[in-house]
Amino acid sequence: MEKPLRIGVLAVQGNFREHAAVLRRLGAEPVEVRLPEQLEGLDGLILPGGESTAITRLMRLYGLDEALRRFEAPVFGTCAGMIVLDRDHLGLADFRVQRNAFGRQVRSFEADLDVCATRPSFRDCEKPLRGIFIRAPWIEDAGPDVEVLAEVDGHAVLARQGRVLVAAFHPELTDDTRIHELFLNLVREASSVRA
Amino acid sequence: MAEYGTMRVKSGLAEMLKGGVIMDVVDADQAKIAEASGAVAVMALERVPADIRRDGGVARMSDPEMIREIQESVSIPVMAKCRIGHFAEAQILQALEIDYIDESEVLTPADLEHHVDKWRFTVPFVCGATNLGEALRRISEGAAMIRTKGEAGTGDIVNAVTHMRSVFGHIRKLKTLAEEELYTEAKNLQAPYDLVRWVAENGKLPVVTFTAGGIATPADAALCMQLGADGVFVGSGIFKSGDPERRAKAIVEATTHFQDAEILARVSAGLGEPMVGISTASLDPSELLESRGW
């Protein structure tokens, strides 16, 4: 049997348990990460939603920020996790994120996303993807290597740059696992290159 | 195309606050300290519970001007309290675009029988509960987050522990019941059968559950997290202590690393004076806030 992929989930604050549950459903082994040494030997890492100010501070306190800059496997950030990856924070992706771009909680929403227009390789892409946006950010000022995979009102909310995948919304709060599958495919590609 | 105020969107914000600390603040300066210390949200109110308890009188929703100042001073979510059953205060808080409304027993109740019909609002609500039946009644009224009540403004953790033991223990018991026993249990809990059944099948409440009331130290926060809380509210415990910033940071770290006793020992050291507590056992039953709510 194929050895399950070991995927870290940053667990300093936020909804890391839901990401871990999706990973388990897809046959991967989730590992909670609170300290730098827990990054060792991971095939990939998810940075979950939460409050980016709290997450940033808790990462810095224990040197997780430096450890993540050295982390070479694929990374998937949702919402606050996307903010942490941007140019102004860890700098692992070439874009800037506008925090709370859609507004306060009364402007939080769910909507169907068209994932076919920009990326035909998405599984069953004719089925819309339900995006849950909670005080959500969007991507601004993306560099040339950033592929935008979905938009809302002309704002990039799902994107990929090499081994980094980011979503402004919360696929872990729905039963649709396609984005996590997309990430695990990135992880498999990267592992086969390294092997 | 976009749908606002769905239950997933309302409970979703609470999901993002998990593993975090929500701090009571009375002005913009305190809010900034809370944010810089790693709070995931602030609760804007005119008086912290310890002062409400000391001053007596009627405690009401805060002045919108003060709430606005706090909203403008931080980027994290801002919550505010309305009185139990006071839907007009809740309407005002929604108009202010507050991120979460706490229908709270810390304020003086406005209705002795009914809580706010929370389904009518786009803004999500958090409500207090002392036991499973109370929690499920609040959820059936549309609460998107629950906090066990504890006894606010005392610095005494004992009631918070009692309420968590009651809620989480009862959930564990539900899981062992036969299907036909769930009907009677729903009757005993005075809660809707469908919710009781959902909890029995899933072994947890359908919404995020924080703990509040009496948390004053990093050890208190770690205790609550180990007992099964998704996160903690700290009211008077921070800004009624000798060194609020240091204590706030320590409680945040303790909430993340609640299972790591070495980290807990380090962050608990040298925090200065904790808030002066009141033993809840010394309170007259009429002084208890936890018994408000029905």
CSV table of C-alpha atoms in Angstrom, one decimal:
chain,number,residue,atom,x,y,z
A,1,MET,CA,0.0,0.0,0.0
A,2,GLU,CA,1.1,3.5,-0.8
A,3,LYS,CA,2.4,5.3,2.3
A,4,PRO,CA,-0.1,8.1,3.2
A,5,LEU,CA,1.1,11.7,2.6
A,6,ARG,CA,2.0,13.5,5.9
A,7,ILE,CA,0.5,17.0,5.8
A,8,GLY,CA,1.1,19.5,8.5
A,9,VAL,CA,-1.7,21.8,9.6
A,10,LEU,CA,-0.5,24.9,11.4
A,11,ALA,CA,-2.4,24.7,14.7
A,12,VAL,CA,-1.4,27.8,16.7
A,13,GLN,CA,-4.9,29.2,16.3
A,14,GLY,CA,-7.9,28.9,13.9
A,15,ASN,CA,-9.9,26.1,12.3
A,16,PHE,CA,-7.1,23.6,11.9
A,17,ARG,CA,-9.3,20.7,13.0
A,18,GLU,CA,-11.6,21.0,9.9
A,19,HIS,CA,-8.6,20.9,7.6
A,20,ALA,CA,-7.2,17.9,9.4
A,21,ALA,CA,-10.6,16.1,9.0
A,22,VAL,CA,-10.7,16.8,5.2
A,23,LEU,CA,-7.1,15.4,4.9
A,24,ARG,CA,-8.1,12.3,6.8
A,25,ARG,CA,-11.1,11.8,4.4
A,26,LEU,CA,-8.7,12.0,1.5
A,27,GLY,CA,-6.4,9.4,2.9
A,28,ALA,CA,-3.6,11.7,4.0
A,29,GLU,CA,-2.2,11.9,7.6
A,30,PRO,CA,-2.6,15.3,9.2
A,31,VAL,CA,0.0,16.5,11.7
A,32,GLU,CA,-0.7,19.5,14.0
A,33,VAL,CA,2.2,22.0,13.9
A,34,ARG,CA,2.7,24.4,16.8
A,35,LEU,CA,6.5,24.4,17.0
A,36,PRO,CA,9.2,24.5,14.3
A,37,GLU,CA,10.6,21.0,14.9
A,38,GLN,CA,7.1,19.6,14.0
A,39,LEU,CA,7.7,20.7,10.4
A,40,GLU,CA,10.3,18.0,9.8
A,41,GLY,CA,9.6,15.3,7.3
A,42,LEU,CA,6.3,16.7,6.2
A,43,ASP,CA,5.1,16.4,2.6
A,44,GLY,CA,3.1,19.6,2.7
A,45,LEU,CA,1.6,22.2,5.0
A,46,ILE,CA,-1.8,23.9,5.3
A,47,LEU,CA,-2.1,27.3,6.9
A,48,PRO,CA,-5.7,27.5,8.1
A,49,GLY,CA,-8.1,30.4,8.6
A,50,GLY,CA,-8.1,32.2,11.9
A,51,GLU,CA,-7.1,35.7,12.9
A,52,SER,CA,-3.9,36.6,11.0
A,53,THR,CA,-2.6,39.1,13.6
A,54,ALA,CA,-2.9,36.3,16.3
A,55,ILE,CA,-1.4,33.7,14.0
A,56,THR,CA,1.5,35.9,12.9
A,57,ARG,CA,2.4,36.8,16.5
A,58,LEU,CA,2.2,33.1,17.7
A,59,MET,CA,4.4,32.0,14.8
A,60,ARG,CA,7.0,34.6,15.5
A,61,LEU,CA,7.2,33.8,19.2
A,62,TYR,CA,8.4,30.3,18.5
A,63,GLY,CA,10.5,30.9,15.3
A,64,LEU,CA,7.9,29.3,13.1
A,65,ASP,CA,8.1,32.2,10.7
A,66,GLU,CA,11.8,31.5,10.0
A,67,ALA,CA,11.2,27.8,9.8
A,68,LEU,CA,8.5,28.3,7.3
A,69,ARG,CA,10.7,30.4,5.1
A,70,ARG,CA,13.0,27.4,4.9
A,71,PHE,CA,10.2,24.9,4.3
A,72,GLU,CA,10.4,23.6,0.8
A,73,ALA,CA,7.3,21.4,0.3
A,74,PRO,CA,4.0,22.6,-1.1
A,75,VAL,CA,1.9,25.0,1.1
A,76,PHE,CA,-1.8,25.7,1.0
A,77,GLY,CA,-3.2,28.8,2.8
A,78,THR,CA,-6.8,29.7,3.3
A,79,CYS,CA,-8.1,33.1,4.4
A,80,ALA,CA,-5.7,34.2,7.2
A,81,GLY,CA,-3.3,31.5,5.9
A,82,MET,CA,-3.3,33.3,2.6
A,83,ILE,CA,-2.5,36.6,4.3
A,84,VAL,CA,0.4,35.0,6.2
A,85,LEU,CA,2.0,33.9,2.9
A,86,ASP,CA,1.9,37.2,1.1
A,87,ARG,CA,4.7,39.7,0.3
A,88,ASP,CA,4.2,41.7,3.5
A,89,HIS,CA,4.4,38.6,5.8
A,90,LEU,CA,6.3,35.4,5.0
A,91,GLY,CA,6.9,36.4,1.4
A,92,LEU,CA,6.4,32.9,0.0
A,93,ALA,CA,4.0,34.2,-2.7
A,94,ASP,CA,4.3,37.2,-5.0
A,95,PHE,CA,1.2,39.1,-4.2
A,96,ARG,CA,-0.3,41.4,-1.5
A,97,VAL,CA,-3.5,40.6,0.3
A,98,GLN,CA,-6.1,43.1,1.2
A,99,ARG,CA,-7.4,42.1,4.6
A,100,ASN,CA,-11.2,42.1,5.3
A,101,ALA,CA,-11.5,43.3,1.7
A,102,PHE,CA,-15.2,42.4,1.4
A,103,GLY,CA,-16.1,44.1,4.7
A,104,ARG,CA,-17.1,43.2,8.2
A,105,GLN,CA,-19.1,40.1,9.2
A,106,VAL,CA,-22.4,41.5,7.9
A,107,ARG,CA,-20.7,41.3,4.4
A,108,SER,CA,-19.6,37.7,4.9
A,109,PHE,CA,-21.2,35.6,2.2
A,110,GLU,CA,-21.3,32.3,0.3
A,111,ALA,CA,-21.4,32.1,-3.5
A,112,ASP,CA,-20.8,29.7,-6.4
A,113,LEU,CA,-17.4,30.1,-8.0
A,114,ASP,CA,-16.6,29.3,-11.6
A,115,VAL,CA,-13.4,27.3,-11.6
A,116,CYS,CA,-13.4,26.3,-15.3
A,117,ALA,CA,-12.6,29.6,-17.0
A,118,THR,CA,-9.1,29.8,-15.8
A,119,ARG,CA,-8.1,26.2,-15.1
A,120,PRO,CA,-9.7,23.4,-17.1
A,121,SER,CA,-7.9,20.7,-15.1
A,122,PHE,CA,-10.1,21.1,-12.0
A,123,ARG,CA,-12.0,17.9,-11.4
A,124,ASP,CA,-15.7,18.1,-12.5
A,125,CYS,CA,-15.2,21.8,-13.0
A,126,GLU,CA,-18.6,22.2,-14.6
A,127,LYS,CA,-20.0,21.8,-11.1
A,128,PRO,CA,-19.6,25.2,-9.4
A,129,LEU,CA,-17.5,25.4,-6.2
A,130,ARG,CA,-19.4,26.8,-3.2
A,131,GLY,CA,-17.1,29.4,-1.6
A,132,ILE,CA,-17.7,30.5,2.0
A,133,PHE,CA,-16.2,33.9,2.6
A,134,ILE,CA,-15.8,35.0,6.2
A,135,ARG,CA,-14.6,38.6,6.6
A,136,ALA,CA,-12.6,37.5,3.6
A,137,PRO,CA,-9.5,39.0,2.0
A,138,TRP,CA,-8.7,39.2,-1.7
A,139,ILE,CA,-5.4,39.2,-3.7
A,140,GLU,CA,-4.0,42.4,-5.0
A,141,ASP,CA,-1.0,43.3,-7.1
A,142,ALA,CA,-0.2,39.7,-8.1
A,143,GLY,CA,3.2,39.1,-9.8
A,144,PRO,CA,3.6,37.5,-13.2
A,145,ASP,CA,4.1,33.9,-11.8
A,146,VAL,CA,0.8,33.9,-10.0
A,147,GLU,CA,-2.0,32.0,-11.8
A,148,VAL,CA,-5.5,33.3,-10.8
A,149,LEU,CA,-7.9,30.3,-10.6
A,150,ALA,CA,-11.1,32.0,-9.5
A,151,GLU,CA,-12.5,35.5,-9.0
A,152,VAL,CA,-15.4,37.3,-7.3
A,153,ASP,CA,-16.4,40.6,-8.9
A,154,GLY,CA,-13.0,40.8,-10.6
A,155,HIS,CA,-11.0,40.1,-7.4
A,156,ALA,CA,-8.7,37.1,-7.3
A,157,VAL,CA,-9.8,34.7,-4.5
A,158,LEU,CA,-8.1,31.4,-5.6
A,159,ALA,CA,-4.6,31.4,-7.0
A,160,ARG,CA,-1.5,29.3,-7.4
A,161,GLN,CA,2.2,30.2,-7.7
A,162,GLY,CA,4.3,27.1,-8.2
A,163,ARG,CA,4.1,25.0,-5.0
A,164,VAL,CA,1.9,27.6,-3.2
A,165,LEU,CA,-1.9,27.4,-3.4
A,166,VAL,CA,-4.1,30.0,-1.7
A,167,ALA,CA,-7.9,30.6,-1.2
A,168,ALA,CA,-9.6,33.6,0.3
A,169,PHE,CA,-12.5,31.3,1.3
A,170,HIS,CA,-13.0,28.2,3.3
A,171,PRO,CA,-13.3,24.9,1.4
A,172,GLU,CA,-12.8,23.0,4.7
A,173,LEU,CA,-16.3,24.3,5.8
A,174,THR,CA,-18.1,22.4,3.0
A,175,ASP,CA,-18.2,18.8,1.9
A,176,ASP,CA,-16.6,19.6,-1.4
A,177,THR,CA,-13.0,18.3,-1.2
A,178,ARG,CA,-11.8,19.3,-4.7
A,179,ILE,CA,-9.5,22.1,-3.6
A,180,HIS,CA,-7.8,19.8,-1.1
A,181,GLU,CA,-7.5,17.2,-3.8
A,182,LEU,CA,-5.9,19.8,-6.0
A,183,PHE,CA,-3.4,20.6,-3.2
A,184,LEU,CA,-2.6,16.9,-2.6
A,185,ASN,CA,-1.9,16.5,-6.3
A,186,LEU,CA,0.6,19.4,-6.0
A,187,VAL,CA,2.1,17.6,-3.0
A,188,ARG,CA,2.4,14.3,-5.0
A,189,GLU,CA,4.0,16.0,-8.0
A,190,ALA,CA,6.5,17.7,-5.7
A,191,SER,CA,7.3,14.5,-3.8
A,192,SER,CA,8.0,12.6,-7.1
A,193,VAL,CA,10.3,15.3,-8.2
A,194,ARG,CA,12.2,15.2,-4.9
A,195,ALA,CA,12.4,11.3,-4.9
B,1,MET,CA,-25.8,35.3,-6.4
B,2,ALA,CA,-24.0,36.0,-3.1
B,3,GLU,CA,-26.0,34.8,0.0
B,4,TYR,CA,-25.4,36.7,3.3
B,5,GLY,CA,-26.1,35.7,6.8
B,6,THR,CA,-26.4,32.0,6.2
B,7,MET,CA,-25.8,29.7,9.2
B,8,ARG,CA,-22.6,28.5,7.6
B,9,VAL,CA,-21.4,32.1,7.3
B,10,LYS,CA,-22.5,32.9,10.9
B,11,SER,CA,-21.0,29.9,12.6
B,12,GLY,CA,-18.0,30.1,10.2
B,13,LEU,CA,-16.7,33.2,11.9
B,14,ALA,CA,-16.7,31.4,15.3
B,15,GLU,CA,-14.8,28.5,13.6
B,16,MET,CA,-12.1,31.0,12.8
B,17,LEU,CA,-11.8,32.2,16.4
B,18,LYS,CA,-11.1,28.7,17.7
B,19,GLY,CA,-8.0,28.2,19.8
B,20,GLY,CA,-8.1,31.9,20.5
B,21,VAL,CA,-8.8,34.4,23.3
B,22,ILE,CA,-11.6,37.0,23.1
B,23,MET,CA,-10.9,40.0,25.5
B,24,ASP,CA,-13.3,42.5,27.1
B,25,VAL,CA,-12.2,46.1,26.4
B,26,VAL,CA,-13.7,49.4,27.5
B,27,ASP,CA,-11.8,51.8,25.1
B,28,ALA,CA,-9.7,52.0,22.0
B,29,ASP,CA,-6.4,51.9,24.0
B,30,GLN,CA,-7.3,48.6,25.6
B,31,ALA,CA,-8.5,47.2,22.3
B,32,LYS,CA,-5.1,48.0,20.7
B,33,ILE,CA,-3.3,46.3,23.6
B,34,ALA,CA,-5.6,43.3,23.2
B,35,GLU,CA,-5.0,43.1,19.4
B,36,ALA,CA,-1.2,43.4,19.8
B,37,SER,CA,-1.2,40.7,22.5
B,38,GLY,CA,-2.8,38.2,20.0
B,39,ALA,CA,-6.5,38.4,20.9
B,40,VAL,CA,-8.7,37.0,18.1
B,41,ALA,CA,-11.5,39.4,18.8
B,42,VAL,CA,-12.5,42.1,21.4
B,43,MET,CA,-15.8,42.5,23.3
B,44,ALA,CA,-16.6,46.2,23.4
B,45,LEU,CA,-18.4,47.2,26.6
B,46,GLU,CA,-18.6,50.2,28.9
B,47,ARG,CA,-17.8,48.4,32.2
B,48,VAL,CA,-16.1,45.0,32.6
B,49,PRO,CA,-18.2,42.5,34.6
B,50,ALA,CA,-16.2,43.1,37.8
B,51,ASP,CA,-17.3,46.8,37.7
B,52,ILE,CA,-20.9,46.0,36.8
B,53,ARG,CA,-20.9,43.7,39.8
B,54,ARG,CA,-19.4,46.4,42.1
B,55,ASP,CA,-21.6,49.3,40.8
B,56,GLY,CA,-24.9,47.5,40.6
B,57,GLY,CA,-27.8,49.3,38.8
B,58,VAL,CA,-29.0,48.5,35.3
B,59,ALA,CA,-26.4,47.4,32.9
B,60,ARG,CA,-27.3,48.1,29.2
B,61,MET,CA,-25.8,48.0,25.7
B,62,SER,CA,-22.7,50.2,25.3
B,63,ASP,CA,-22.8,53.7,23.7
B,64,PRO,CA,-22.5,53.3,19.9
B,65,GLU,CA,-19.9,56.1,19.8
B,66,MET,CA,-17.6,54.1,22.1
B,67,ILE,CA,-18.2,50.9,20.0
B,68,ARG,CA,-17.4,52.9,16.8
B,69,GLU,CA,-14.1,54.1,18.3
B,70,ILE,CA,-13.1,50.6,19.1
B,71,GLN,CA,-14.1,49.3,15.6
B,72,GLU,CA,-11.9,52.0,14.1
B,73,SER,CA,-8.9,51.2,16.3
B,74,VAL,CA,-8.5,47.5,15.5
B,75,SER,CA,-8.7,45.1,12.5
B,76,ILE,CA,-9.8,42.0,14.4
B,77,PRO,CA,-13.5,41.3,14.9
B,78,VAL,CA,-15.4,43.5,17.4
B,79,MET,CA,-18.2,42.0,19.5
B,80,ALA,CA,-20.7,43.8,21.7
B,81,LYS,CA,-23.4,42.8,24.2
B,82,CYS,CA,-27.1,43.3,24.2
B,83,ARG,CA,-29.5,42.5,27.0
B,84,ILE,CA,-31.2,39.1,27.0
B,85,GLY,CA,-34.4,39.5,24.9
B,86,HIS,CA,-33.6,43.1,23.9
B,87,PHE,CA,-34.0,42.8,20.2
B,88,ALA,CA,-33.9,46.5,19.6
B,89,GLU,CA,-30.4,46.8,21.1
B,90,ALA,CA,-29.5,43.9,18.8
B,91,GLN,CA,-30.9,45.8,15.8
B,92,ILE,CA,-28.8,48.8,16.7
B,93,LEU,CA,-25.7,46.6,17.1
B,94,GLN,CA,-26.4,45.1,13.6
B,95,ALA,CA,-26.7,48.6,12.2
B,96,LEU,CA,-23.3,49.4,13.6
B,97,GLU,CA,-21.9,46.4,11.7
B,98,ILE,CA,-20.7,44.7,14.9
B,99,ASP,CA,-19.2,41.3,14.0
B,100,TYR,CA,-20.9,39.2,16.7
B,101,ILE,CA,-23.6,40.0,19.2
B,102,ASP,CA,-23.4,38.5,22.7
B,103,GLU,CA,-26.9,38.2,24.1
B,104,SER,CA,-25.5,38.3,27.6
B,105,GLU,CA,-26.5,37.6,31.2
B,106,VAL,CA,-23.8,40.1,32.3
B,107,LEU,CA,-26.2,42.9,31.3
B,108,THR,CA,-29.6,43.2,33.1
B,109,PRO,CA,-32.2,41.1,31.3
B,110,ALA,CA,-34.9,42.9,29.3
B,111,ASP,CA,-37.2,39.9,29.0
B,112,LEU,CA,-37.8,37.3,31.7
B,113,GLU,CA,-39.2,34.7,29.3
B,114,HIS,CA,-37.9,35.2,25.8
B,115,HIS,CA,-34.6,35.4,24.2
B,116,VAL,CA,-33.9,37.3,20.9
B,117,ASP,CA,-35.1,35.5,17.8
B,118,LYS,CA,-31.6,35.3,16.3
B,119,TRP,CA,-32.6,33.8,13.0
B,120,ARG,CA,-33.9,37.3,12.0
B,121,PHE,CA,-30.4,38.8,12.0
B,122,THR,CA,-27.6,38.8,9.5
B,123,VAL,CA,-25.1,39.3,12.3
B,124,PRO,CA,-24.3,36.1,14.3
B,125,PHE,CA,-25.0,35.7,18.0
B,126,VAL,CA,-23.2,34.1,20.8
B,127,CYS,CA,-25.2,33.1,23.9
B,128,GLY,CA,-24.3,31.8,27.4
B,129,ALA,CA,-25.3,28.4,28.7
B,130,THR,CA,-24.9,26.6,32.0
B,131,ASN,CA,-26.0,23.2,30.8
B,132,LEU,CA,-26.8,21.3,27.6
B,133,GLY,CA,-30.5,22.0,27.5
B,134,GLU,CA,-29.9,25.7,27.7
B,135,ALA,CA,-27.2,25.6,25.0
B,136,LEU,CA,-29.6,23.7,22.7
B,137,ARG,CA,-32.5,26.1,23.3
B,138,ARG,CA,-30.2,29.0,22.3
B,139,ILE,CA,-29.1,27.2,19.2
B,140,SER,CA,-32.7,26.5,18.3
B,141,GLU,CA,-33.3,30.3,18.5
B,142,GLY,CA,-30.4,30.8,16.1
B,143,ALA,CA,-27.3,31.2,18.2
B,144,ALA,CA,-24.2,30.5,16.0
B,145,MET,CA,-21.8,30.1,18.9
B,146,ILE,CA,-22.2,29.1,22.6
B,147,ARG,CA,-20.1,30.1,25.6
B,148,THR,CA,-20.4,28.3,28.9
B,149,LYS,CA,-21.3,31.1,31.4
B,150,GLY,CA,-19.2,30.7,34.4
B,151,GLU,CA,-19.7,33.5,36.9
B,152,ALA,CA,-18.5,36.7,35.2
B,153,GLY,CA,-16.5,39.3,37.1
B,154,THR,CA,-15.3,37.1,39.9
B,155,GLY,CA,-12.0,35.7,38.9
B,156,ASP,CA,-13.2,32.4,40.3
B,157,ILE,CA,-13.0,29.6,37.7
B,158,VAL,CA,-15.2,27.1,39.6
B,159,ASN,CA,-18.5,27.9,37.9
B,160,ALA,CA,-16.9,27.8,34.4
B,161,VAL,CA,-15.6,24.3,35.2
B,162,THR,CA,-19.0,23.3,36.5
B,163,HIS,CA,-20.8,24.4,33.4
B,164,MET,CA,-18.3,22.8,31.0
B,165,ARG,CA,-18.4,19.6,33.0
B,166,SER,CA,-22.2,19.8,32.7
B,167,VAL,CA,-22.4,20.5,29.0
B,168,PHE,CA,-19.6,18.2,27.8
B,169,GLY,CA,-20.4,15.4,30.3
B,170,HIS,CA,-24.0,15.4,29.2
B,171,ILE,CA,-22.9,15.2,25.5
B,172,ARG,CA,-20.9,12.1,26.4
B,173,LYS,CA,-23.9,10.6,28.1
B,174,LEU,CA,-26.2,11.3,25.2
B,175,LYS,CA,-23.9,9.2,22.9
B,176,THR,CA,-24.6,6.1,25.0
B,177,LEU,CA,-28.4,6.4,24.9
B,178,ALA,CA,-30.6,4.1,22.8
B,179,GLU,CA,-32.6,5.8,20.0
B,180,GLU,CA,-35.9,5.5,21.8
B,181,GLU,CA,-34.4,7.0,24.9
B,182,LEU,CA,-33.5,10.2,23.0
B,183,TYR,CA,-37.1,11.3,22.9
B,184,THR,CA,-37.4,11.3,26.6
B,185,GLU,CA,-34.0,12.9,27.0
B,186,ALA,CA,-35.1,15.8,24.7
B,187,LYS,CA,-38.2,16.3,26.9
B,188,ASN,CA,-36.0,16.3,30.0
B,189,LEU,CA,-33.5,18.7,28.4
B,190,GLN,CA,-36.4,21.0,27.2
B,191,ALA,CA,-34.7,21.0,23.8
B,192,PRO,CA,-35.8,20.2,20.3
B,193,TYR,CA,-35.5,16.5,19.5
B,194,ASP,CA,-33.7,17.0,16.2
B,195,LEU,CA,-30.9,18.9,17.9
B,196,VAL,CA,-30.6,16.3,20.7
B,197,ARG,CA,-30.3,13.6,18.1
B,198,TRP,CA,-27.7,15.5,16.1
B,199,VAL,CA,-25.6,15.9,19.3
B,200,ALA,CA,-26.0,12.2,20.2
B,201,GLU,CA,-24.8,11.2,16.7
B,202,ASN,CA,-21.9,13.7,16.4
B,203,GLY,CA,-20.7,13.9,20.0
B,204,LYS,CA,-20.5,17.7,20.1
B,205,LEU,CA,-22.6,20.8,19.8
B,206,PRO,CA,-23.3,21.9,16.2
B,207,VAL,CA,-21.6,25.3,16.9
B,208,VAL,CA,-18.3,26.4,18.4
B,209,THR,CA,-18.3,26.4,22.2
B,210,PHE,CA,-16.1,28.8,24.1
B,211,THR,CA,-15.8,29.2,27.9
B,212,ALA,CA,-16.2,32.4,29.9
B,213,GLY,CA,-16.5,33.6,33.4
B,214,GLY,CA,-13.7,33.8,36.0
B,215,ILE,CA,-10.7,33.1,33.8
B,216,ALA,CA,-7.8,35.1,35.3
B,217,THR,CA,-4.6,33.1,34.7
B,218,PRO,CA,-2.8,31.1,31.9
B,219,ALA,CA,-3.5,28.0,33.9
B,220,ASP,CA,-7.2,28.8,34.0
B,221,ALA,CA,-7.2,29.1,30.1
B,222,ALA,CA,-5.3,25.8,29.8
B,223,LEU,CA,-7.7,24.1,32.1
B,224,CYS,CA,-10.7,25.2,30.1
B,225,MET,CA,-9.1,24.1,26.8
B,226,GLN,CA,-8.2,20.7,28.2
B,227,LEU,CA,-11.8,20.3,29.4
B,228,GLY,CA,-13.0,20.7,25.8
B,229,ALA,CA,-13.5,24.4,25.2
B,230,ASP,CA,-12.8,25.7,21.7
B,231,GLY,CA,-11.4,28.9,23.0
B,232,VAL,CA,-11.8,31.4,25.9
B,233,PHE,CA,-13.4,34.7,26.7
B,234,VAL,CA,-11.5,36.8,29.3
B,235,GLY,CA,-13.5,39.6,30.8
B,236,SER,CA,-12.2,41.3,33.9
B,237,GLY,CA,-9.2,39.0,34.2
B,238,ILE,CA,-6.9,41.0,32.0
B,239,PHE,CA,-7.6,44.7,32.4
B,240,LYS,CA,-8.2,44.3,36.2
B,241,SER,CA,-4.8,42.8,36.7
B,242,GLY,CA,-1.5,44.5,37.6
B,243,ASP,CA,0.2,44.1,34.1
B,244,PRO,CA,-2.6,43.7,31.5
B,245,GLU,CA,-0.4,43.4,28.4
B,246,ARG,CA,1.9,40.8,29.9
B,247,ARG,CA,-1.1,38.8,31.2
B,248,ALA,CA,-2.9,39.1,27.9
B,249,LYS,CA,0.0,37.7,26.0
B,250,ALA,CA,0.5,34.9,28.5
B,251,ILE,CA,-3.1,33.8,28.3
B,252,VAL,CA,-3.0,33.8,24.5
B,253,GLU,CA,0.1,31.6,24.6
B,254,ALA,CA,-1.4,29.3,27.2
B,255,THR,CA,-4.5,28.9,25.0
B,256,THR,CA,-2.4,27.7,22.0
B,257,HIS,CA,0.0,25.5,24.0
B,258,PHE,CA,-2.6,24.3,26.5
B,259,GLN,CA,-1.2,20.7,26.4
B,260,ASP,CA,2.5,21.7,27.0
B,261,ALA,CA,3.1,22.1,30.7
B,262,GLU,CA,6.6,23.4,30.3
B,263,ILE,CA,5.4,26.3,28.1
B,264,LEU,CA,2.6,26.9,30.6
B,265,ALA,CA,5.1,27.1,33.5
B,266,ARG,CA,7.2,29.6,31.6
B,267,VAL,CA,4.4,31.9,30.6
B,268,SER,CA,2.8,31.8,34.1
B,269,ALA,CA,5.9,33.2,35.8
B,270,GLY,CA,6.2,36.8,37.0
B,271,LEU,CA,2.9,38.1,35.7
B,272,GLY,CA,2.3,40.5,38.6
B,273,GLU,CA,-0.9,40.8,40.5
B,274,PRO,CA,-3.9,38.9,39.1
B,275,MET,CA,-7.3,40.5,39.5
B,276,VAL,CA,-8.7,40.5,43.0
B,277,GLY,CA,-11.2,37.7,43.0
B,278,ILE,CA,-14.5,37.1,44.7
B,279,SER,CA,-15.2,33.5,45.7
B,280,THR,CA,-18.5,32.6,44.0
B,281,ALA,CA,-19.4,30.5,47.2
B,282,SER,CA,-19.5,33.8,49.1
B,283,LEU,CA,-22.1,35.3,46.8
B,284,ASP,CA,-25.8,35.4,47.6
B,285,PRO,CA,-27.9,33.5,45.0
B,286,SER,CA,-29.5,36.8,44.0
B,287,GLU,CA,-26.0,38.1,43.0
B,288,LEU,CA,-25.3,35.3,40.6
B,289,LEU,CA,-25.4,36.3,36.9
B,290,GLU,CA,-25.3,32.7,35.7
B,291,SER,CA,-28.9,32.1,36.6
B,292,ARG,CA,-30.1,34.8,34.2
B,293,GLY,CA,-31.4,33.2,30.9
B,294,TRP,CA,-34.1,30.6,30.4
